[in-house]
Amino acid sequence: MDAKQQKMQKSRERILAAIRNEKPDRTPLLLGGEIAFAKYADPSVVAADFVERPLWAIDKAVEGLDKLKYADYVWAVGLPLVFFSSTWMSKIKMPGRELGRDELWQIAEHPCMQEEDYDLILKKGWLSYYNSYMEKNLGVTEEDMQAGMQQIMYSNQKNLESGLAILNQYNMAAIYDRLCAIRGMINFARDMRKMPEKVRAVMDVMLEEEMVQANTVLGQLQATLGEGNFIVFVQPGVRGNSDFISRKQFEMFNWPAFKMQTEAILKAGGNVFFHMDGNWNTFLDYFKEFPKGRCIFDSDGMTDIYKVKEVLGDTMCITGNFGSSLMAMANPDEVYATVKKQIEDIGSDGGYIASTSCTMPPNAKPENMEALVAAVVETKI
């Protein structure tokens, strides 16, 4: 086993210990934000490089991560923007095209689903509707998706060569948000009140069809990686949280997908990564249903991390939520102190992974990135 393999093995041990709510040798560090990493390696990098020359930009991002040295796991680096389009079923404004060359990509929701399309989905199925919608309304073809997969494979290989493991092996579909995005938020809110049973029936069709593919992938992961050795994302409805819907609506429209997807992952022997964008403060108690030592709760800063610790800290691993403003606007001493305090408050008894809120902002200061890493490595647990 060479040095990079040893590093990956140690990182894997840290992450799995944290998931089990145990205390590893040091706090694990999860990083994401490829534009920031690429700029750390080469200040001339701009966001448009990830559109115009993505493989070169991925190389720069991996180079930046390697320069930071201590990351244990990373998000997928350089995800093709077509994948964000497919997740949200929306158009993506891209840097260097619709946006300035160093502006971050933007989701431009493009709700083209009509009310009568609910009946069409119930009659013909979800995946047939999905494929037609993507090509007709967004111009995204199967060839585009295949090209995106090649880019992901390149990114994963470059990370592995650098001794960095990719955190997630598969992403479950965000059922609620897909439907909300293609109907439009106002229309969808009206639909949930006007015809809740039909909306729920369509979501059941979506979930059932998506789970056919998911169960195949989960079986493959179990066979190749083994029990307890892989992590799968469950991505919530960003608008299906306590800022947007009631508990009654959550139970009817969003919780069923959480349960089915999570239970499938656990049954296959995987660990669950709840990537929880938005405010989940008043819905946290639902997640106590899942077994101890198998799940990670990852908030983006909108959910109170101390509340997460209070409600779920005895059963779930919790990720840090160092915000974009901290990384972009603070000074290194402030970053170091903030990271150190959170580790001591949330992670002193284990079950904690240091991380930013979702990802590192593209304008993160290099010295702040270094301060975050230093605090993680130097703070005793």
Tab-separated table of C-alpha atoms in Angstrom:
chain	number	residue	atom	x	y	z
A	1	MET	CA	0.000	0.000	0.000
A	2	ASP	CA	1.549	3.289	-1.123
A	3	ALA	CA	1.304	6.627	0.713
A	4	LYS	CA	-1.830	7.775	-1.152
A	5	GLN	CA	-3.601	4.491	-0.493
A	6	GLN	CA	-2.654	4.734	3.173
A	7	LYS	CA	-4.059	8.271	3.289
A	8	MET	CA	-7.327	7.116	1.746
A	9	GLN	CA	-7.564	4.206	4.167
A	10	LYS	CA	-7.047	6.503	7.152
A	11	SER	CA	-9.613	8.961	5.780
A	12	ARG	CA	-12.098	6.146	5.313
A	13	GLU	CA	-11.577	5.021	8.903
A	14	ARG	CA	-12.190	8.565	10.155
A	15	ILE	CA	-15.400	9.025	8.195
A	16	LEU	CA	-16.825	5.634	9.153
A	17	ALA	CA	-15.960	6.209	12.821
A	18	ALA	CA	-17.776	9.546	12.694
A	19	ILE	CA	-20.816	7.933	11.076
A	20	ARG	CA	-20.884	5.384	13.919
A	21	ASN	CA	-20.922	8.320	16.373
A	22	GLU	CA	-17.452	7.390	17.543
A	23	LYS	CA	-14.389	9.578	18.057
A	24	PRO	CA	-11.718	9.158	15.319
A	25	ASP	CA	-8.031	10.044	15.665
A	26	ARG	CA	-8.896	13.583	14.486
A	27	THR	CA	-11.908	15.388	13.131
A	28	PRO	CA	-12.635	14.250	9.555
A	29	LEU	CA	-12.624	16.994	6.917
A	30	LEU	CA	-15.084	17.045	4.013
A	31	LEU	CA	-14.559	19.724	1.356
A	32	GLY	CA	-16.464	20.814	-1.715
A	33	GLY	CA	-16.300	23.823	-4.036
A	34	GLU	CA	-14.239	23.147	-7.125
A	35	ILE	CA	-14.005	26.767	-8.304
A	36	ALA	CA	-12.438	27.833	-5.001
A	37	PHE	CA	-9.977	24.937	-5.096
A	38	ALA	CA	-9.003	25.648	-8.693
A	39	LYS	CA	-8.444	29.334	-7.858
A	40	TYR	CA	-6.328	28.271	-4.875
A	41	ALA	CA	-4.068	26.379	-7.266
A	42	ASP	CA	-4.138	29.023	-10.009
A	43	PRO	CA	-5.613	32.522	-9.388
A	44	SER	CA	-6.185	32.976	-13.123
A	45	VAL	CA	-8.982	30.375	-13.081
A	46	VAL	CA	-12.499	31.698	-13.721
A	47	ALA	CA	-15.853	29.963	-13.406
A	48	ALA	CA	-16.225	29.768	-17.197
A	49	ASP	CA	-13.260	27.378	-17.323
A	50	PHE	CA	-15.539	24.674	-15.886
A	51	VAL	CA	-17.806	25.169	-18.912
A	52	GLU	CA	-15.284	25.824	-21.685
A	53	ARG	CA	-12.440	23.500	-20.663
A	54	PRO	CA	-13.830	21.346	-17.849
A	55	LEU	CA	-11.103	18.695	-17.754
A	56	TRP	CA	-8.384	21.327	-17.401
A	57	ALA	CA	-10.423	23.028	-14.664
A	58	ILE	CA	-10.907	19.710	-12.848
A	59	ASP	CA	-7.149	19.192	-12.924
A	60	LYS	CA	-6.698	22.611	-11.323
A	61	ALA	CA	-9.306	21.859	-8.637
A	62	VAL	CA	-7.629	18.581	-7.736
A	63	GLU	CA	-4.298	20.393	-7.670
A	64	GLY	CA	-5.761	22.898	-5.207
A	65	LEU	CA	-7.159	20.165	-2.978
A	66	ASP	CA	-3.809	18.417	-3.027
A	67	LYS	CA	-2.155	21.678	-2.013
A	68	LEU	CA	-4.509	21.974	0.999
A	69	LYS	CA	-3.300	18.473	2.018
A	70	TYR	CA	-5.681	17.397	4.757
A	71	ALA	CA	-9.086	16.827	3.147
A	72	ASP	CA	-10.371	13.340	3.880
A	73	TYR	CA	-13.297	13.268	1.476
A	74	VAL	CA	-14.538	15.611	-1.243
A	75	TRP	CA	-17.768	16.221	-3.093
A	76	ALA	CA	-17.605	15.246	-6.731
A	77	VAL	CA	-15.302	17.848	-8.319
A	78	GLY	CA	-16.422	19.550	-11.507
A	79	LEU	CA	-19.927	18.156	-11.827
A	80	PRO	CA	-21.228	18.922	-15.327
A	81	LEU	CA	-23.926	21.572	-15.241
A	82	VAL	CA	-26.216	19.335	-17.270
A	83	PHE	CA	-26.562	17.243	-14.124
A	84	PHE	CA	-27.902	20.215	-12.178
A	85	SER	CA	-30.307	20.783	-15.042
A	86	SER	CA	-31.490	17.182	-14.819
A	87	THR	CA	-31.841	17.303	-11.037
A	88	TRP	CA	-33.907	20.484	-11.050
A	89	MET	CA	-35.401	19.953	-14.516
A	90	SER	CA	-34.564	23.585	-15.196
A	91	LYS	CA	-32.353	25.680	-17.422
A	92	ILE	CA	-28.922	26.602	-16.142
A	93	LYS	CA	-27.411	30.005	-16.806
A	94	MET	CA	-23.716	29.418	-17.354
A	95	PRO	CA	-20.639	31.563	-16.779
A	96	GLY	CA	-19.151	32.740	-20.054
A	97	ARG	CA	-22.503	32.366	-21.787
A	98	GLU	CA	-25.537	33.938	-20.150
A	99	LEU	CA	-23.420	35.204	-17.241
A	100	GLY	CA	-20.093	36.940	-16.755
A	101	ARG	CA	-17.002	34.761	-17.060
A	102	ASP	CA	-16.396	34.592	-13.329
A	103	GLU	CA	-20.006	34.486	-12.126
A	104	LEU	CA	-21.394	31.359	-10.508
A	105	TRP	CA	-23.898	29.295	-12.496
A	106	GLN	CA	-27.574	29.892	-11.705
A	107	ILE	CA	-30.653	27.688	-11.820
A	108	ALA	CA	-33.292	29.419	-13.937
A	109	GLU	CA	-36.506	27.578	-13.185
A	110	HIS	CA	-38.499	26.884	-16.305
A	111	PRO	CA	-41.910	25.527	-15.232
A	112	CYS	CA	-43.542	24.017	-18.303
A	113	MET	CA	-45.630	21.286	-16.681
A	114	GLN	CA	-49.357	21.866	-17.070
A	115	GLU	CA	-52.028	20.736	-14.625
A	116	GLU	CA	-53.294	18.129	-17.072
A	117	ASP	CA	-49.812	16.577	-17.146
A	118	TYR	CA	-50.511	14.966	-13.775
A	119	ASP	CA	-52.949	12.674	-15.580
A	120	LEU	CA	-50.404	12.065	-18.337
A	121	ILE	CA	-47.825	10.893	-15.789
A	122	LEU	CA	-50.354	8.637	-14.084
A	123	LYS	CA	-51.236	7.112	-17.460
A	124	LYS	CA	-47.813	6.793	-19.141
A	125	GLY	CA	-45.375	6.857	-16.254
A	126	TRP	CA	-42.831	9.286	-14.916
A	127	LEU	CA	-39.627	8.391	-16.758
A	128	SER	CA	-41.304	8.673	-20.149
A	129	TYR	CA	-42.561	12.122	-19.204
A	130	TYR	CA	-39.181	13.103	-17.714
A	131	ASN	CA	-37.182	12.235	-20.834
A	132	SER	CA	-39.630	14.043	-23.093
A	133	TYR	CA	-39.681	17.101	-20.820
A	134	MET	CA	-35.900	17.374	-20.662
A	135	GLU	CA	-35.407	17.237	-24.422
A	136	LYS	CA	-38.469	19.252	-25.451
A	137	ASN	CA	-38.280	22.068	-22.891
A	138	LEU	CA	-34.600	22.184	-21.944
A	139	GLY	CA	-32.829	20.723	-24.969
A	140	VAL	CA	-31.059	18.110	-22.823
A	141	THR	CA	-30.536	14.814	-24.638
A	142	GLU	CA	-29.296	11.391	-23.627
A	143	GLU	CA	-26.026	12.206	-25.400
A	144	ASP	CA	-25.614	15.249	-23.138
A	145	MET	CA	-26.078	13.052	-20.079
A	146	GLN	CA	-23.565	10.507	-21.339
A	147	ALA	CA	-21.002	13.251	-21.933
A	148	GLY	CA	-21.625	14.436	-18.395
A	149	MET	CA	-20.995	10.941	-17.057
A	150	GLN	CA	-17.644	10.856	-18.840
A	151	GLN	CA	-16.709	14.106	-17.117
A	152	ILE	CA	-17.663	12.676	-13.716
A	153	MET	CA	-15.616	9.542	-14.359
A	154	TYR	CA	-12.612	11.700	-15.235
A	155	SER	CA	-13.056	13.749	-12.072
A	156	ASN	CA	-13.377	10.679	-9.856
A	157	GLN	CA	-10.261	9.132	-11.341
A	158	LYS	CA	-8.208	12.303	-10.861
A	159	ASN	CA	-9.301	12.502	-7.225
A	160	LEU	CA	-8.415	8.878	-6.581
A	161	GLU	CA	-5.011	9.373	-8.163
A	162	SER	CA	-4.492	12.255	-5.757
A	163	GLY	CA	-5.478	10.154	-2.733
A	164	LEU	CA	-8.879	11.779	-2.247
A	165	ALA	CA	-12.026	9.712	-1.916
A	166	ILE	CA	-15.364	10.864	-3.320
A	167	LEU	CA	-17.917	10.969	-0.523
A	168	ASN	CA	-21.055	9.758	-2.257
A	169	GLN	CA	-21.468	6.769	-4.520
A	170	TYR	CA	-25.002	7.594	-5.681
A	171	ASN	CA	-27.607	10.369	-5.447
A	172	MET	CA	-31.237	9.581	-4.770
A	173	ALA	CA	-33.705	11.689	-6.741
A	174	ALA	CA	-35.233	14.760	-5.090
A	175	ILE	CA	-38.853	13.851	-5.834
A	176	TYR	CA	-40.514	16.845	-4.202
A	177	ASP	CA	-38.253	19.475	-5.743
A	178	ARG	CA	-38.481	18.075	-9.247
A	179	LEU	CA	-42.234	18.375	-9.231
A	180	CYS	CA	-42.132	21.779	-7.556
A	181	ALA	CA	-39.635	23.084	-10.115
A	182	ILE	CA	-41.457	21.955	-13.254
A	183	ARG	CA	-44.870	23.106	-12.000
A	184	GLY	CA	-43.545	26.332	-10.495
A	185	MET	CA	-43.589	27.047	-6.789
A	186	ILE	CA	-46.902	28.949	-6.738
A	187	ASN	CA	-48.691	26.449	-8.968
A	188	PHE	CA	-47.359	23.542	-6.958
A	189	ALA	CA	-48.431	25.068	-3.640
A	190	ARG	CA	-51.900	25.501	-5.116
A	191	ASP	CA	-51.919	21.918	-6.419
A	192	MET	CA	-51.079	20.525	-2.974
A	193	ARG	CA	-54.143	22.284	-1.548
A	194	LYS	CA	-56.484	21.802	-4.501
A	195	MET	CA	-55.795	18.152	-5.398
A	196	PRO	CA	-53.531	16.619	-2.754
A	197	GLU	CA	-54.443	13.002	-3.521
A	198	LYS	CA	-53.542	13.355	-7.212
A	199	VAL	CA	-50.231	15.073	-6.402
A	200	ARG	CA	-49.435	12.312	-3.918
A	201	ALA	CA	-50.335	9.645	-6.501
A	202	VAL	CA	-47.976	11.220	-9.055
A	203	MET	CA	-45.198	11.383	-6.472
A	204	ASP	CA	-45.765	7.688	-5.725
A	205	VAL	CA	-45.329	6.893	-9.427
A	206	MET	CA	-42.163	8.987	-9.569
A	207	LEU	CA	-40.729	7.363	-6.477
A	208	GLU	CA	-41.574	3.828	-7.543
A	209	GLU	CA	-39.957	4.232	-10.964
A	210	GLU	CA	-36.880	6.013	-9.608
A	211	MET	CA	-36.390	3.264	-7.003
A	212	VAL	CA	-36.118	0.573	-9.691
A	213	GLN	CA	-32.848	2.093	-10.886
A	214	ALA	CA	-31.773	3.000	-7.362
A	215	ASN	CA	-32.173	-0.546	-6.070
A	216	THR	CA	-30.079	-1.857	-8.959
A	217	VAL	CA	-27.280	0.571	-8.116
A	218	LEU	CA	-27.530	-0.189	-4.397
A	219	GLY	CA	-27.176	-3.891	-5.128
A	220	GLN	CA	-24.055	-3.205	-7.179
A	221	LEU	CA	-22.552	-1.062	-4.406
A	222	GLN	CA	-23.229	-3.736	-1.826
A	223	ALA	CA	-21.593	-6.371	-4.018
A	224	THR	CA	-18.493	-4.322	-4.855
A	225	LEU	CA	-17.876	-2.276	-1.682
A	226	GLY	CA	-19.420	-4.391	1.034
A	227	GLU	CA	-21.692	-3.868	4.009
A	228	GLY	CA	-21.270	-0.496	5.703
A	229	ASN	CA	-18.607	0.757	3.299
A	230	PHE	CA	-20.524	3.090	1.009
A	231	ILE	CA	-22.433	6.354	1.358
A	232	VAL	CA	-25.499	7.408	-0.630
A	233	PHE	CA	-27.059	10.865	-0.805
A	234	VAL	CA	-30.703	11.485	0.019
A	235	GLN	CA	-31.432	14.968	-1.252
A	236	PRO	CA	-34.474	16.628	0.274
A	237	GLY	CA	-36.948	18.969	-1.295
A	238	VAL	CA	-35.204	22.283	-0.711
A	239	ARG	CA	-38.688	23.804	-0.576
A	240	GLY	CA	-40.126	20.835	1.282
A	241	ASN	CA	-38.850	21.998	4.659
A	242	SER	CA	-40.182	23.962	7.617
A	243	ASP	CA	-39.774	27.333	5.891
A	244	PHE	CA	-42.265	26.382	3.181
A	245	ILE	CA	-44.699	23.665	4.280
A	246	SER	CA	-46.515	22.491	7.391
A	247	ARG	CA	-45.798	19.258	9.237
A	248	LYS	CA	-48.986	17.801	7.784
A	249	GLN	CA	-47.847	18.611	4.248
A	250	PHE	CA	-44.357	17.304	4.981
A	251	GLU	CA	-45.775	13.998	6.155
A	252	MET	CA	-47.891	13.664	3.043
A	253	PHE	CA	-45.633	14.966	0.296
A	254	ASN	CA	-41.989	14.695	1.365
A	255	TRP	CA	-41.524	12.250	4.220
A	256	PRO	CA	-42.574	9.142	2.196
A	257	ALA	CA	-39.601	9.621	-0.151
A	258	PHE	CA	-37.221	10.102	2.759
A	259	LYS	CA	-38.443	6.868	4.343
A	260	MET	CA	-38.402	4.725	1.215
A	261	GLN	CA	-35.033	5.948	-0.046
A	262	THR	CA	-33.353	5.750	3.363
A	263	GLU	CA	-34.714	2.319	4.179
A	264	ALA	CA	-33.522	1.005	0.794
A	265	ILE	CA	-30.009	2.307	1.427
A	266	LEU	CA	-29.898	0.856	4.936
A	267	LYS	CA	-31.230	-2.504	3.738
A	268	ALA	CA	-28.480	-2.643	1.112
A	269	GLY	CA	-25.854	-2.034	3.803
A	270	GLY	CA	-25.089	1.571	2.917
A	271	ASN	CA	-24.771	4.699	5.007
A	272	VAL	CA	-27.088	7.645	4.386
A	273	PHE	CA	-26.006	11.237	3.776
A	274	PHE	CA	-28.917	13.632	4.254
A	275	HIS	CA	-27.927	16.753	2.295
A	276	MET	CA	-30.352	19.169	3.948
A	277	ASP	CA	-30.526	22.533	2.241
A	278	GLY	CA	-32.857	24.995	3.927
A	279	ASN	CA	-34.422	25.193	7.384
A	280	TRP	CA	-35.263	21.844	9.006
A	281	ASN	CA	-35.446	23.042	12.606
A	282	THR	CA	-39.021	21.929	13.247
A	283	PHE	CA	-38.841	18.677	11.266
A	284	LEU	CA	-35.717	17.203	12.891
A	285	ASP	CA	-37.643	14.838	15.155
A	286	TYR	CA	-38.809	12.776	12.180
A	287	PHE	CA	-35.235	11.665	11.544
A	288	LYS	CA	-34.890	10.051	14.967
A	289	GLU	CA	-36.715	7.111	13.401
A	290	PHE	CA	-33.569	5.903	11.648
A	291	PRO	CA	-31.015	3.659	13.395
A	292	LYS	CA	-28.004	4.952	15.253
A	293	GLY	CA	-24.636	5.030	13.558
A	294	ARG	CA	-25.824	4.834	9.943
A	295	CYS	CA	-26.675	8.396	8.896
A	296	ILE	CA	-25.110	11.833	8.415
A	297	PHE	CA	-27.114	15.052	8.762
A	298	ASP	CA	-25.557	17.744	6.560
A	299	SER	CA	-27.068	21.218	6.859
A	300	ASP	CA	-26.238	24.318	4.839
A	301	GLY	CA	-26.357	26.734	7.768
A	302	MET	CA	-30.087	27.504	7.566
A	303	THR	CA	-30.748	24.828	10.191
A	304	ASP	CA	-29.410	25.558	13.676
A	305	ILE	CA	-26.511	23.136	14.150
A	306	TYR	CA	-26.952	23.254	17.931
A	307	LYS	CA	-30.572	22.201	17.457
A	308	VAL	CA	-29.404	19.350	15.234
A	309	LYS	CA	-26.984	18.297	17.961
A	310	GLU	CA	-29.728	18.461	20.593
A	311	VAL	CA	-32.258	16.400	18.631
A	312	LEU	CA	-30.108	14.025	16.579
A	313	GLY	CA	-26.652	14.111	18.147
A	314	ASP	CA	-27.097	10.805	19.961
A	315	THR	CA	-28.003	8.932	16.770
A	316	MET	CA	-26.580	10.736	13.722
A	317	CYS	CA	-23.262	12.115	12.617
A	318	ILE	CA	-23.409	15.872	12.002
A	319	THR	CA	-21.408	17.921	9.504
A	320	GLY	CA	-20.103	21.409	10.162
A	321	ASN	CA	-21.641	24.447	8.511
A	322	PHE	CA	-18.949	27.089	8.072
A	323	GLY	CA	-20.716	29.650	5.930
A	324	SER	CA	-19.788	31.384	2.702
A	325	SER	CA	-19.600	34.798	4.351
A	326	LEU	CA	-17.117	33.458	6.893
A	327	MET	CA	-14.860	31.985	4.215
A	328	ALA	CA	-15.109	34.996	1.885
A	329	MET	CA	-15.274	37.979	4.234
A	330	ALA	CA	-13.702	37.091	7.597
A	331	ASN	CA	-10.011	37.072	8.435
A	332	PRO	CA	-8.014	33.883	9.118
A	333	ASP	CA	-8.078	34.342	12.895
A	334	GLU	CA	-11.869	34.547	12.852
A	335	VAL	CA	-12.110	31.439	10.685
A	336	TYR	CA	-9.732	29.495	12.915
A	337	ALA	CA	-11.607	30.493	16.077
A	338	THR	CA	-15.020	29.676	14.581
A	339	VAL	CA	-13.940	26.251	13.349
A	340	LYS	CA	-12.199	25.420	16.620
A	341	LYS	CA	-15.254	26.384	18.677
A	342	GLN	CA	-17.645	24.346	16.560
A	343	ILE	CA	-15.425	21.277	16.761
A	344	GLU	CA	-15.224	21.621	20.538
A	345	ASP	CA	-18.975	22.285	20.902
A	346	ILE	CA	-20.364	19.768	18.418
A	347	GLY	CA	-17.597	17.251	17.772
A	348	SER	CA	-15.776	16.781	21.059
A	349	ASP	CA	-17.542	13.470	21.724
A	350	GLY	CA	-17.329	12.224	18.125
A	351	GLY	CA	-19.993	11.906	15.469
A	352	TYR	CA	-18.898	15.065	13.657
A	353	ILE	CA	-17.366	15.909	10.272
A	354	ALA	CA	-15.910	19.382	9.647
A	355	SER	CA	-17.303	20.936	6.486
A	356	THR	CA	-18.480	24.187	4.940
A	357	SER	CA	-22.136	25.083	4.415
A	358	CYS	CA	-22.797	23.039	1.280
A	359	THR	CA	-19.592	24.030	-0.543
A	360	MET	CA	-16.695	26.450	-0.373
A	361	PRO	CA	-17.707	29.750	-2.043
A	362	PRO	CA	-15.827	30.575	-5.255
A	363	ASN	CA	-14.511	33.794	-3.681
A	364	ALA	CA	-13.160	32.138	-0.540
A	365	LYS	CA	-9.912	33.737	0.566
A	366	PRO	CA	-6.942	31.353	0.220
A	367	GLU	CA	-5.742	32.239	3.715
A	368	ASN	CA	-9.190	31.425	5.118
A	369	MET	CA	-9.171	28.015	3.466
A	370	GLU	CA	-5.801	27.377	5.058
A	371	ALA	CA	-7.108	28.556	8.444
A	372	LEU	CA	-10.066	26.181	8.260
A	373	VAL	CA	-7.814	23.221	7.491
A	374	ALA	CA	-5.342	24.205	10.217
A	375	ALA	CA	-8.099	24.454	12.839
A	376	VAL	CA	-9.424	21.011	11.925
A	377	VAL	CA	-6.004	19.394	12.112
A	378	GLU	CA	-4.873	21.190	15.272
A	379	THR	CA	-8.023	21.097	17.436
A	380	LYS	CA	-7.943	18.139	19.812
A	381	ILE	CA	-11.033	16.001	20.270
